[in-house]
Amino acid sequence: MEDKQALVEGVVERITFRNDASGYTVARLAADADPAQPGVGRAITIVGRFPSLSVGERLRAWGQWVNHPEFGRQLAVEDYSVAEPATVDGIRRYLGSGLIRGIGPATADRLVRQFGLDTLRVIAKEPERLQEVEGIGPQRARAIAEGYRRQKAIHQVMVFLQGHGISPALAARIYRAYGDEAIQRIRANPYRLAADIPGVGFKTADRIARTLGLSARAPQRLSAGVLHALEQVASRGHVYLLRDQLIRDAAQHLSVEPEDLNGTLERLSAENRVVVDEERVYLAGLYRAEAGLARALARLWAGEAARRLFSGQSDWEAVLARAERETGIALSSEQREAVRAGLRSGVLVLTGGPGTGKTTILRVLLTCLERAGLRVELASPTGRAAQRLREATGRQARTVHRLLEFGISPGEGFRFQRHEERPVDADAVIVDEASMVDLPLAYSLVRALAPGTRLVLVGDADQLPPVGPGYPLRDIIRSKVVPVVRLTRIYRQAEQSLIVTNAHRILKGEPLAFNRSGGDFFFIECDDPEQAAATVVELGSRRLPAYLGCDPVEDIQVLSPMRRFAAGADRLNSLLKAALNPRGLDAASGTAARLSPGDKVMQVRNNYDKSVFNGDIGRVVDVDPETGSVWVRFQQPDGPQEVEYAGDETDELALAYCITVHKSQGSEYPAVVIPLLTQHYMMLKRNLLYTAVTRARRMVVIVGSRRALELALAGAREETRASRLSERLREVSAG
């Protein structure tokens, strides 16, 4: 290091490198001439952390000159300020950098040719004049003006947040949520960040609060710490936490003594933010969901008790026989009994593994209910599962969110429009893939069914539990107050499949059987993670598409136990994209390089404005290189849905050539490739392997080590979650 303090002014010519997570940037600056500083007056390299930096901006930077062993002389920036560009070329570069939505290089050039040095003032003060430029109409003029105003505001927010350790990418997300009031809201209550913004945890919010001067024992900090501890266990699937454990966990998070939390639970309870039930402490919403679901289910089975579809045994048999003729299905005795249970029960659980005939029973039961004059609704937790249900039954099927008409209510924000006062317009509701339904969604569904409405929950209780808190399907089965039909017989056609055979072996922890040539279940032994990753890419991009005659992107899904490591989802996505859709990989960094037309992508968080939800998979249909906007087509049960993402919204999308097993629930693919290595040991459980294997219709290929496979087969099958739903169901059943 030269250890010489320097002040440099100039215009940003190029962003050579940028890490959006940290803000670390390498850029080329066209520096103003300064005789006192040798080398200044030509393009120089600057490095440092910038919350926001764009080509064309005029920069005043302070820092130290350093000599990098590979890249030479650089200015390591310690502080800086930004001024609007003052030259025509600077304005053109600034506007053409893609920073402002609606303006790319071509539009920037036309604007500058029309307005010259006055361009930025026209955008800010007289946006209606933008229509003087060819190709800009009233709507686009307004969008450009709003984008410019928004960019100036977000820069202020980013500078504020950078001073509190927030990355630029996260700062942009905070601005999207809070808008121009971001700084004001954060100063008023920094802990709301953890609740409102995905990706902001309690520690980040707490760090901001401390830098703003909030004391370690401030009541709002202690309350936030207790809520954080409850949210942490909810993220692991638990519905409540015992009081003593909660106090210990919260005190540890807060670095205070347990005694310092005296009165905090009482304060939160008085504010209706938690519920204390004996020694159990719930987040208020989860308590309402658990208690409300038990009452709502009791209302359903009580409402059906007085209502019979058929008068006697002869009617049952006649209806069943007619349904079999209409569907062309000959039921076994076990399947007939399952249909009868669905016809006589107000609430029924139908559970079983692959090959046990759940879909067959559903088709006949559905026909019987319709012949009895009932209006039947079919639903599943995800769009892909609903699409499969529609294909299997030939009837309309929707996601649970669409069934309950999730949308905006005036003054209340996003909520379900169907509830007790406006129930679902149906006499019977059948929910497939019910193992994916968590406690809050189960409560929202059941409370929206009027007394007398039949409810049939169909699912495989041996799969992974829901991503959200609770496991209603398993709790309902355990309560023994709701009729349960557990299918165990594997039917002849399914017996011929090693996918089905091995799925049931996994549940028993037995060694798997593999095909040597032909067949549908293979194991490729490979202990080295790098070699395994290369084999997975070769299988997914070349060998399986050629062997099966299928589309490598649509029909083959790679499922990894984890995101991290050499054979994790993140790494495999990069490798698979390079093999299957390399467009844009060599472009400059940015959205267009990360996402390209044709990419398979997944929505990674719920976006209620766009009606796309965590886990939805789609294909990129277009990328605008000027604005960074991306258009994605999602397949929904009622047809394709094309969704636009602005450049700063694409962090909601992740590549989906490879996804985690947890994200695959409710989906089914012609072929599945599963990397399974000892580096995944934390996730190697029977239910994870079982879920991965049962996603495949035609073929499963496991690539990995025999030791990892043994660990998965030996892993505990069930995951215990703290919940009182079973007990509550028994209590309401007993009156």
XYZ file of C-alpha atoms in Angstrom:
735
model
C 0.000 0.000 0.000
C 1.194 3.494 -0.820
C -0.589 4.745 2.315
C -1.405 8.051 0.665
C -4.755 9.746 1.223
C -6.334 10.900 -2.038
C -9.377 12.828 -3.234
C -10.554 11.995 -6.733
C -13.463 13.328 -8.769
C -14.783 11.889 -11.990
C -17.471 9.986 -13.880
C -18.098 6.238 -13.505
C -17.293 4.658 -16.889
C -17.806 0.970 -16.178
C -18.790 -1.397 -13.374
C -16.201 -4.163 -13.669
C -17.455 -6.269 -10.762
C -20.209 -6.021 -8.188
C -21.332 -8.266 -5.344
C -24.978 -7.348 -4.705
C -24.988 -9.046 -1.321
C -22.092 -7.031 0.135
C -22.001 -3.995 -2.167
C -18.314 -4.585 -2.917
C -17.637 -2.987 -6.295
C -14.769 -2.623 -8.727
C -15.301 0.232 -11.195
C -13.438 2.353 -13.738
C -13.583 6.093 -13.135
C -12.798 8.774 -15.729
C -11.056 11.046 -13.264
C -10.724 14.816 -13.663
C -7.219 16.051 -14.385
C -5.225 17.062 -11.302
C -1.566 18.053 -11.743
C -0.920 17.394 -8.053
C -1.896 13.735 -8.380
C 0.131 11.716 -10.922
C -2.008 9.348 -12.901
C -5.222 11.212 -12.168
C -6.799 12.678 -15.249
C -7.293 9.361 -16.983
C -9.280 6.218 -16.256
C -8.469 4.746 -12.850
C -9.733 1.726 -10.930
C -11.683 2.261 -7.724
C -12.655 -0.458 -5.241
C -14.857 -0.382 -2.169
C -18.343 -0.909 -0.804
C -21.021 1.182 -2.510
C -24.709 0.807 -1.612
C -25.554 2.075 -5.097
C -23.310 2.979 -8.000
C -24.169 3.448 -11.656
C -22.383 4.164 -14.890
C -22.535 7.905 -15.663
C -22.744 9.059 -12.056
C -20.319 11.752 -10.984
C -18.313 10.618 -7.969
C -16.237 12.476 -5.368
C -14.207 9.772 -3.598
C -11.720 9.749 -0.726
C -9.401 6.816 -0.150
C -5.947 5.267 -0.190
C -3.882 4.380 -3.242
C -2.920 0.700 -3.189
C -0.904 -1.511 -5.515
C -2.722 -4.773 -6.218
C -0.251 -7.577 -7.141
C -2.373 -8.617 -10.130
C -4.464 -5.594 -11.129
C -2.058 -2.761 -10.377
C -2.747 0.661 -8.906
C -6.212 1.184 -7.391
C -7.975 3.675 -5.168
C -9.451 1.899 -2.138
C -12.438 4.162 -1.438
C -13.173 4.928 2.212
C -15.864 7.571 1.714
C -17.601 9.184 -1.213
C -20.459 11.377 -2.386
C -22.456 11.282 -5.598
C -23.585 14.175 -7.758
C -25.804 14.007 -10.795
C -23.844 13.777 -14.053
C -23.007 17.189 -15.463
C -22.136 16.355 -19.073
C -24.252 15.096 -21.961
C -22.168 11.930 -22.174
C -22.424 11.397 -18.410
C -26.211 11.782 -18.527
C -26.407 9.340 -21.449
C -24.308 6.763 -19.575
C -26.220 7.284 -16.331
C -29.648 6.842 -17.896
C -28.498 3.982 -20.132
C -27.062 1.936 -17.265
C -30.392 0.179 -16.620
C -30.700 1.824 -13.221
C -34.037 3.463 -14.009
C -36.857 1.208 -15.083
C -38.063 1.957 -18.595
C -34.775 3.436 -19.834
C -32.043 1.503 -21.601
C -29.153 2.665 -23.814
C -31.311 3.354 -26.895
C -33.935 5.348 -24.989
C -31.225 7.230 -23.080
C -29.610 8.255 -26.359
C -32.909 9.590 -27.743
C -33.626 11.517 -24.538
C -30.216 13.182 -24.498
C -30.425 14.072 -28.197
C -33.766 15.762 -27.489
C -33.037 17.550 -24.207
C -29.239 17.666 -23.813
C -27.984 18.914 -20.463
C -31.594 19.619 -19.465
C -32.581 15.922 -19.612
C -32.603 15.157 -15.895
C -34.502 18.342 -15.051
C -37.149 17.507 -17.672
C -37.582 14.002 -16.241
C -37.936 15.355 -12.710
C -39.933 18.558 -13.303
C -41.669 18.271 -16.680
C -42.194 14.539 -17.355
C -45.030 15.287 -19.796
C -42.397 16.671 -22.194
C -40.850 13.195 -22.490
C -43.598 12.462 -25.019
C -41.686 14.682 -27.432
C -39.272 11.759 -27.818
C -40.128 9.109 -30.382
C -41.475 5.910 -28.805
C -42.488 7.465 -25.472
C -46.196 7.776 -24.753
C -48.007 9.108 -21.680
C -47.787 5.852 -19.714
C -44.095 5.334 -20.361
C -43.341 8.987 -19.591
C -44.979 8.589 -16.187
C -43.070 5.348 -15.593
C -39.735 6.996 -16.403
C -40.431 9.931 -14.107
C -41.480 7.596 -11.283
C -38.402 5.422 -11.839
C -36.118 8.454 -11.616
C -37.820 9.723 -8.455
C -37.703 6.252 -6.940
C -34.027 5.838 -7.722
C -33.119 9.072 -5.937
C -35.176 8.015 -2.921
C -33.737 4.518 -2.796
C -30.237 5.922 -2.912
C -30.927 7.884 0.271
C -32.326 4.761 1.926
C -29.357 2.676 0.811
C -26.825 5.127 2.182
C -28.694 5.175 5.510
C -28.915 1.387 5.678
C -25.328 0.807 4.603
C -24.268 2.709 7.671
C -26.082 0.025 9.687
C -24.569 -2.959 7.896
C -27.401 -3.672 5.438
C -26.400 -4.990 2.009
C -27.556 -3.112 -1.099
C -29.703 -6.045 -2.232
C -31.500 -6.121 1.118
C -31.795 -2.338 1.158
C -33.597 -2.481 -2.176
C -36.034 -5.046 -0.726
C -36.657 -2.818 2.304
C -37.380 0.121 0.034
C -39.874 -1.964 -1.977
C -41.736 -2.752 1.232
C -41.669 0.677 2.891
C -41.162 3.106 0.031
C -40.151 6.678 0.814
C -41.083 6.171 4.490
C -38.365 3.530 4.969
C -35.994 5.600 7.096
C -38.819 7.021 9.203
C -40.312 3.591 9.874
C -36.980 2.012 10.733
C -36.133 4.771 13.182
C -39.559 4.387 14.825
C -39.239 0.602 15.273
C -36.279 -1.195 13.712
C -37.574 -4.578 14.911
C -40.463 -4.458 12.468
C -37.877 -5.218 9.764
C -37.564 -8.798 11.013
C -41.317 -9.309 10.742
C -41.935 -7.430 7.497
C -38.933 -8.124 5.260
C -37.895 -11.612 4.083
C -34.170 -11.995 4.604
C -33.948 -9.607 7.573
C -33.476 -11.562 10.761
C -33.662 -10.500 14.364
C -29.880 -10.043 14.603
C -29.836 -7.557 11.739
C -32.774 -5.596 13.130
C -31.191 -5.672 16.578
C -27.881 -4.340 15.239
C -29.703 -1.409 13.642
C -31.642 -0.771 16.842
C -28.460 -0.672 18.899
C -26.748 1.752 16.507
C -29.854 3.945 16.775
C -29.315 4.094 20.521
C -31.861 1.572 21.861
C -30.696 0.121 25.197
C -30.104 -3.602 25.701
C -33.036 -3.856 28.145
C -35.496 -1.598 26.365
C -38.998 -3.135 26.566
C -39.412 -3.192 22.772
C -36.084 -5.037 22.432
C -37.042 -7.645 25.012
C -40.433 -8.136 23.349
C -38.820 -8.503 19.954
C -36.392 -11.103 21.355
C -39.207 -13.247 22.766
C -41.158 -13.057 19.513
C -38.002 -13.957 17.613
C -37.515 -17.078 19.724
C -41.106 -18.164 18.979
C -40.704 -17.412 15.277
C -37.521 -19.490 15.221
C -39.264 -22.605 16.537
C -42.208 -21.978 14.197
C -39.768 -21.930 11.270
C -38.710 -25.424 12.390
C -42.328 -26.589 12.344
C -43.299 -26.242 15.996
C -46.547 -24.575 17.011
C -45.565 -23.599 20.568
C -42.628 -23.527 22.970
C -42.618 -24.336 26.686
C -42.373 -21.220 28.828
C -39.080 -22.006 30.591
C -37.372 -22.968 27.338
C -38.697 -19.809 25.662
C -37.263 -17.584 28.395
C -33.873 -19.327 28.161
C -33.803 -19.070 24.349
C -34.863 -15.424 24.317
C -32.342 -14.463 27.013
C -29.591 -16.129 24.982
C -30.611 -14.295 21.788
C -30.674 -10.998 23.667
C -27.542 -11.568 25.789
C -29.474 -10.692 28.945
C -30.361 -12.594 32.100
C -33.645 -14.564 32.202
C -34.761 -12.328 35.077
C -34.580 -9.327 32.760
C -37.531 -10.818 30.848
C -39.879 -10.713 33.841
C -43.107 -9.146 32.668
C -42.304 -9.429 28.964
C -44.655 -12.365 28.327
C -47.424 -10.644 30.240
C -46.906 -7.484 28.184
C -47.002 -9.429 24.895
C -50.077 -11.331 26.051
C -51.863 -8.082 26.915
C -51.013 -6.826 23.412
C -52.519 -10.046 21.929
C -49.220 -10.973 20.329
C -48.740 -14.235 22.220
C -51.031 -16.658 24.051
C -49.901 -18.433 27.213
C -51.736 -21.762 27.589
C -50.590 -23.322 30.872
C -46.832 -23.838 30.265
C -47.100 -23.531 26.499
C -46.505 -20.201 24.749
C -47.867 -19.611 21.246
C -47.632 -16.846 18.738
C -51.200 -15.523 18.823
C -51.923 -16.454 15.195
C -50.787 -20.058 15.683
C -52.895 -20.446 18.815
C -55.970 -19.192 16.992
C -55.214 -21.558 14.112
C -54.778 -24.628 16.322
C -57.818 -24.033 18.508
C -59.914 -22.805 15.572
C -59.058 -25.787 13.363
C -60.161 -28.236 16.066
C -63.500 -26.420 16.473
C -64.039 -26.089 12.708
C -63.415 -29.796 12.094
C -65.838 -30.677 14.899
C -68.429 -28.427 13.266
C -68.019 -30.300 9.985
C -68.426 -33.804 11.331
C -71.302 -32.743 13.593
C -73.055 -31.021 10.700
C -72.935 -34.136 8.553
C -74.257 -36.493 11.217
C -77.867 -35.496 10.570
C -77.590 -35.691 6.808
C -77.485 -38.949 4.841
C -76.971 -39.296 1.137
C -78.562 -42.713 0.817
C -81.291 -44.491 2.736
C -79.959 -48.053 2.901
C -77.385 -50.659 1.968
C -78.975 -51.320 -1.429
C -78.591 -47.660 -2.359
C -74.879 -47.706 -1.436
C -74.246 -50.716 -3.631
C -76.282 -49.365 -6.548
C -74.437 -46.052 -6.530
C -71.054 -47.760 -6.296
C -71.850 -50.184 -9.100
C -73.021 -47.366 -11.349
C -69.892 -45.320 -10.640
C -67.680 -48.294 -11.462
C -69.456 -48.746 -14.789
C -69.171 -45.059 -15.666
C -65.481 -44.851 -14.817
C -64.576 -48.285 -16.149
C -62.933 -49.130 -12.825
C -63.329 -52.412 -10.954
C -62.678 -51.708 -7.288
C -61.117 -54.133 -4.834
C -62.850 -54.766 -1.515
C -60.391 -52.394 0.218
C -61.083 -49.663 -2.316
C -64.862 -50.162 -2.093
C -64.718 -49.694 1.662
C -62.726 -46.489 1.176
C -65.401 -45.074 -1.162
C -68.157 -46.037 1.300
C -66.267 -44.201 4.064
C -66.125 -41.106 1.887
C -69.865 -41.234 1.263
C -70.934 -41.655 4.873
C -68.377 -39.409 6.644
C -68.431 -35.673 7.162
C -64.633 -35.664 7.393
C -62.392 -38.408 6.014
C -58.634 -38.931 5.713
C -57.462 -41.156 2.863
C -53.757 -41.983 3.155
C -51.346 -44.391 1.543
C -48.132 -44.654 -0.411
C -47.542 -44.942 -4.163
C -49.324 -47.734 -6.006
C -52.053 -48.144 -3.369
C -54.867 -46.732 -5.493
C -55.617 -43.319 -3.990
C -56.331 -41.794 -7.409
C -58.584 -44.716 -8.391
C -60.640 -44.287 -5.222
C -60.852 -40.545 -5.774
C -62.279 -40.925 -9.273
C -65.022 -43.299 -8.125
C -65.827 -41.298 -4.974
C -66.051 -38.116 -7.017
C -68.478 -39.756 -9.457
C -70.651 -41.007 -6.579
C -70.829 -37.585 -4.945
C -71.724 -35.895 -8.222
C -74.443 -38.488 -8.978
C -75.906 -37.690 -5.554
C -76.266 -34.063 -6.674
C -73.425 -32.619 -4.610
C -71.289 -29.713 -5.799
C -67.702 -30.881 -5.401
C -64.568 -28.713 -5.325
C -61.071 -30.152 -5.842
C -57.987 -28.391 -4.461
C -54.286 -28.889 -3.759
C -51.704 -26.763 -1.928
C -49.638 -25.977 -5.062
C -50.366 -25.204 -8.694
C -48.477 -28.268 -9.929
C -50.352 -30.570 -7.553
C -53.679 -29.037 -8.613
C -52.764 -29.573 -12.262
C -51.984 -33.242 -11.563
C -55.306 -33.606 -9.735
C -57.165 -32.154 -12.704
C -55.392 -34.541 -15.082
C -56.162 -37.541 -12.846
C -59.880 -36.771 -12.367
C -60.834 -34.888 -15.516
C -62.417 -32.171 -13.330
C -61.443 -28.620 -12.511
C -58.948 -28.368 -9.663
C -57.522 -25.261 -8.031
C -54.947 -24.319 -5.460
C -56.278 -23.889 -1.940
C -55.418 -20.183 -2.181
C -57.563 -19.793 -5.302
C -60.379 -21.861 -3.800
C -60.421 -19.503 -0.825
C -60.131 -16.451 -3.144
C -56.973 -14.987 -1.690
C -56.804 -11.282 -2.483
C -56.964 -7.717 -1.207
C -59.726 -6.620 1.135
C -60.181 -2.837 1.442
C -58.477 -1.624 4.587
C -57.297 -5.129 5.551
C -54.664 -5.970 2.959
C -54.264 -9.476 1.576
C -56.500 -12.128 3.088
C -58.746 -15.035 2.183
C -62.122 -13.803 0.915
C -63.802 -17.093 1.879
C -64.409 -17.631 5.604
C -67.205 -18.374 8.111
C -69.357 -15.494 6.930
C -68.805 -16.240 3.240
C -68.088 -19.976 2.974
C -66.945 -21.909 -0.086
C -69.860 -22.631 -2.404
C -69.615 -26.435 -2.295
C -71.221 -29.493 -0.712
C -67.958 -31.436 -0.684
C -64.299 -30.434 -0.860
C -61.508 -32.874 -1.705
C -57.945 -31.759 -0.922
C -55.105 -33.758 -2.479
C -51.474 -33.678 -1.241
C -52.813 -32.784 2.201
C -49.469 -33.678 3.812
C -48.186 -30.319 2.498
C -50.858 -28.272 4.268
C -49.522 -26.487 7.341
C -51.556 -25.380 10.353
C -52.439 -21.805 9.268
C -53.571 -22.933 5.798
C -55.550 -25.868 7.209
C -57.379 -23.497 9.548
C -58.131 -21.032 6.751
C -59.525 -23.879 4.640
C -61.704 -25.604 7.212
C -63.137 -22.400 8.690
C -64.340 -21.507 5.170
C -66.482 -24.676 4.893
C -70.101 -24.414 6.006
C -71.518 -27.019 8.436
C -72.646 -30.031 6.428
C -69.888 -29.694 3.842
C -67.993 -32.941 3.367
C -64.194 -32.759 3.579
C -61.880 -35.448 2.223
C -58.154 -35.066 2.919
C -55.981 -37.183 0.634
C -52.273 -37.476 1.294
C -49.272 -39.569 2.167
C -48.518 -39.169 5.865
C -45.064 -40.718 5.387
C -43.784 -37.839 3.264
C -41.885 -34.831 4.557
C -43.959 -32.587 6.834
C -45.158 -29.168 5.636
C -42.631 -26.374 5.310
C -44.716 -24.210 7.664
C -45.615 -24.885 11.309
C -47.651 -27.895 12.400
C -48.539 -31.142 10.657
C -52.351 -31.180 10.577
C -52.717 -34.361 8.489
C -50.639 -36.429 10.895
C -52.273 -34.839 13.961
C -55.768 -35.532 12.620
C -54.826 -39.171 12.013
C -53.335 -39.489 15.507
C -56.411 -38.009 17.167
C -58.499 -41.048 16.099
C -61.647 -38.938 16.098
C -61.837 -38.649 12.302
C -62.357 -41.731 10.105
C -59.072 -42.725 8.458
C -58.645 -45.141 5.559
C -55.014 -46.257 5.351
C -54.274 -48.030 2.081
C -51.572 -50.696 2.278
C -52.100 -53.031 -0.665
C -49.904 -52.417 -3.722
C -51.761 -53.257 -6.915
C -50.452 -55.479 -9.677
C -49.416 -52.803 -12.151
C -47.564 -50.869 -9.453
C -45.870 -54.051 -8.205
C -43.913 -54.180 -11.460
C -42.260 -50.831 -10.683
C -39.133 -50.676 -8.544
C -40.041 -47.033 -7.825
C -43.100 -48.238 -5.903
C -41.344 -51.273 -4.412
C -38.394 -49.228 -3.189
C -40.605 -46.472 -1.807
C -42.175 -49.002 0.543
C -38.771 -50.507 1.347
C -37.531 -47.052 2.339
C -40.342 -46.720 4.883
C -39.250 -50.021 6.440
C -35.558 -49.148 6.314
C -34.859 -52.122 4.047
C -32.105 -52.300 1.378
C -33.207 -51.067 -2.047
C -33.330 -53.076 -5.270
C -31.746 -51.679 -8.417
C -31.984 -52.408 -12.126
C -28.815 -53.324 -13.954
C -30.226 -52.674 -17.434
C -33.702 -51.545 -18.408
C -36.190 -50.891 -15.619
C -36.949 -47.714 -13.707
C -34.620 -47.513 -10.674
C -30.834 -47.147 -10.850
C -27.940 -46.419 -8.505
C -24.665 -44.979 -9.788
C -22.039 -45.317 -7.107
C -19.858 -42.244 -6.796
C -18.149 -41.172 -3.566
C -16.463 -38.016 -4.841
C -18.800 -34.958 -4.715
C -17.270 -33.287 -7.786
C -17.550 -36.450 -9.829
C -21.108 -36.965 -8.588
C -22.056 -33.423 -9.639
C -20.579 -34.007 -13.118
C -22.489 -37.307 -13.413
C -25.763 -35.633 -12.399
C -25.283 -32.964 -15.082
C -24.467 -35.597 -17.704
C -27.577 -37.597 -16.773
C -29.885 -34.599 -16.685
C -28.678 -32.933 -19.861
C -27.792 -35.824 -22.188
C -28.167 -39.442 -21.117
C -31.694 -39.502 -19.695
C -33.253 -37.254 -22.386
C -31.793 -39.546 -25.050
C -32.825 -42.733 -23.226
C -36.372 -41.625 -22.383
C -36.955 -39.413 -25.428
C -38.018 -36.511 -23.230
C -37.414 -32.796 -22.668
C -34.424 -32.357 -20.313
C -35.820 -29.170 -18.749
C -39.514 -30.008 -18.387
C -39.359 -33.764 -17.778
C -36.207 -34.323 -15.715
C -35.874 -32.866 -12.248
C -32.731 -32.999 -10.135
C -33.559 -33.158 -6.416
C -30.821 -32.466 -3.880
C -31.142 -32.904 -0.109
C -29.531 -29.485 0.466
C -28.660 -26.223 -1.244
C -25.015 -26.154 -0.141
C -21.961 -28.202 -1.110
C -20.595 -29.444 -4.422
C -23.687 -31.550 -5.134
C -26.140 -29.077 -3.597
C -28.909 -27.268 -5.446
C -27.032 -23.951 -5.818
C -23.958 -25.454 -7.466
C -25.895 -27.936 -9.615
C -28.127 -25.147 -10.918
C -25.094 -23.285 -12.254
C -23.738 -26.425 -13.895
C -27.097 -27.472 -15.360
C -27.797 -23.996 -16.728
C -24.417 -24.020 -18.458
C -25.291 -27.393 -20.011
C -28.951 -26.799 -20.849
C -29.366 -23.058 -21.440
C -26.024 -21.229 -21.614
C -27.448 -18.002 -23.085
C -26.257 -14.947 -21.166
C -23.559 -16.704 -19.171
C -20.814 -14.651 -20.816
C -22.621 -11.335 -20.580
C -21.728 -8.613 -18.087
C -22.967 -9.170 -14.572
C -26.619 -8.393 -13.952
C -30.085 -9.830 -14.401
C -29.640 -10.678 -18.053
C -26.587 -12.766 -17.180
C -28.210 -14.556 -14.265
C -31.510 -15.281 -15.998
C -31.977 -16.002 -19.679
C -35.009 -16.829 -21.858
C -35.740 -20.516 -21.450
C -34.424 -20.783 -17.893
C -36.367 -22.941 -15.461
C -37.003 -20.855 -12.335
C -38.758 -21.068 -8.989
C -40.527 -18.371 -6.990
C -38.802 -18.381 -3.582
C -41.211 -16.315 -1.519
C -44.925 -15.552 -1.559
C -45.797 -12.546 -3.708
C -49.433 -11.750 -3.136
C -49.475 -8.842 -5.593
C -48.440 -11.136 -8.435
C -50.407 -14.188 -7.178
C -47.316 -16.397 -7.285
C -46.219 -18.362 -4.277
C -43.170 -19.963 -2.734
C -42.347 -23.104 -4.725
C -44.129 -22.207 -7.987
C -41.979 -23.233 -10.981
C -42.021 -21.488 -14.362
C -39.951 -20.719 -17.450
C -38.383 -17.387 -18.353
C -39.956 -16.235 -21.621
C -38.188 -12.900 -22.054
C -35.533 -10.637 -20.532
C -35.336 -6.930 -21.355
C -31.623 -6.038 -21.507
C -32.408 -2.323 -21.206
C -34.530 -2.401 -18.059
C -33.579 -5.743 -16.533
C -37.244 -6.793 -16.454
C -37.963 -10.519 -16.669
C -41.163 -12.264 -17.787
C -41.917 -15.743 -16.441
C -44.669 -18.132 -17.519
C -46.085 -20.271 -14.700
C -48.345 -23.230 -15.460
C -51.474 -22.973 -13.326
C -54.445 -25.372 -13.217
C -56.589 -22.863 -15.100
C -53.926 -22.129 -17.730
C -50.564 -20.380 -18.142
C -49.934 -17.216 -16.133
C -47.294 -14.772 -17.368
C -45.767 -12.595 -14.654
C -43.498 -9.560 -15.055
C -40.640 -8.898 -12.626
C -38.894 -5.545 -12.549
C -35.106 -5.681 -12.459
C -35.009 -5.153 -8.688
C -37.610 -7.877 -8.091
C -35.736 -10.776 -9.646
C -34.237 -11.788 -6.296
C -37.598 -13.531 -5.826
C -36.574 -16.009 -8.542
C -34.041 -18.832 -8.324
C -32.899 -21.277 -10.967
C -34.833 -24.558 -10.694
C -32.968 -27.064 -12.848
C -32.146 -28.521 -9.433
C -34.353 -27.931 -6.388
C -34.280 -29.258 -2.845
C -36.409 -32.270 -1.984
C -38.463 -30.098 0.373
C -39.387 -27.781 -2.514
C -40.505 -30.756 -4.656
C -43.449 -31.732 -2.458
C -46.702 -31.941 -4.385
C -44.922 -32.242 -7.736
C -44.350 -35.227 -9.995
C -41.881 -35.644 -12.845
C -41.248 -38.309 -15.480
C -37.675 -38.740 -14.232
C -35.838 -37.744 -11.061
C -32.082 -37.649 -10.425
C -31.030 -37.619 -6.757
C -27.474 -36.786 -5.649
C -26.947 -38.505 -2.292
C -23.625 -37.984 -0.517
C -22.333 -38.083 3.028
C -21.853 -34.290 2.913
C -25.680 -34.172 3.069
C -25.672 -36.135 6.347
C -27.758 -33.567 8.243
C -30.725 -34.194 5.927
C -30.357 -37.931 5.294
C -33.646 -39.276 6.657
C -36.095 -41.875 5.411
C -38.923 -39.437 4.780
C -36.640 -37.205 2.695
C -35.476 -40.109 0.508
C -39.046 -41.436 0.328
C -40.373 -38.041 -0.777
C -37.662 -37.712 -3.438
C -38.248 -41.191 -4.862
C -42.035 -40.825 -4.980
C -41.766 -37.670 -7.124
C -40.884 -39.855 -10.147
C -43.320 -41.533 -12.552
C -40.982 -43.309 -14.973
C -37.450 -43.353 -13.605
C -35.288 -42.692 -10.552
C -31.494 -42.456 -10.655
C -29.568 -42.054 -7.396
C -25.996 -40.798 -7.780
C -23.828 -41.035 -4.706
C -22.255 -43.176 -2.036
C -23.594 -46.383 -0.492
C -22.769 -44.971 2.930
C -25.063 -41.969 2.337
C -27.825 -44.312 1.178
C -27.391 -46.431 4.321
C -27.573 -43.301 6.491
C -30.814 -42.225 4.798
C -32.407 -45.648 5.253
C -31.354 -45.745 8.905
C -32.603 -42.210 9.616
C -35.688 -41.729 11.778
C -38.812 -41.593 9.654
C -40.900 -39.218 11.742
C -40.219 -35.661 12.793
C -41.791 -34.648 16.092
C -43.432 -31.233 16.115
C -44.776 -29.473 19.184
C -48.536 -29.303 18.646
C -51.707 -29.882 20.658
C -54.059 -30.357 17.706
C -54.609 -34.082 18.376
C -55.509 -33.428 22.014
C -57.780 -30.524 21.089
C -59.609 -32.700 18.565
C -60.197 -35.364 21.216
C -61.373 -32.698 23.671
C -63.934 -31.168 21.295
C -65.035 -34.650 20.222
C -65.726 -35.572 23.841
C -67.860 -32.445 24.217
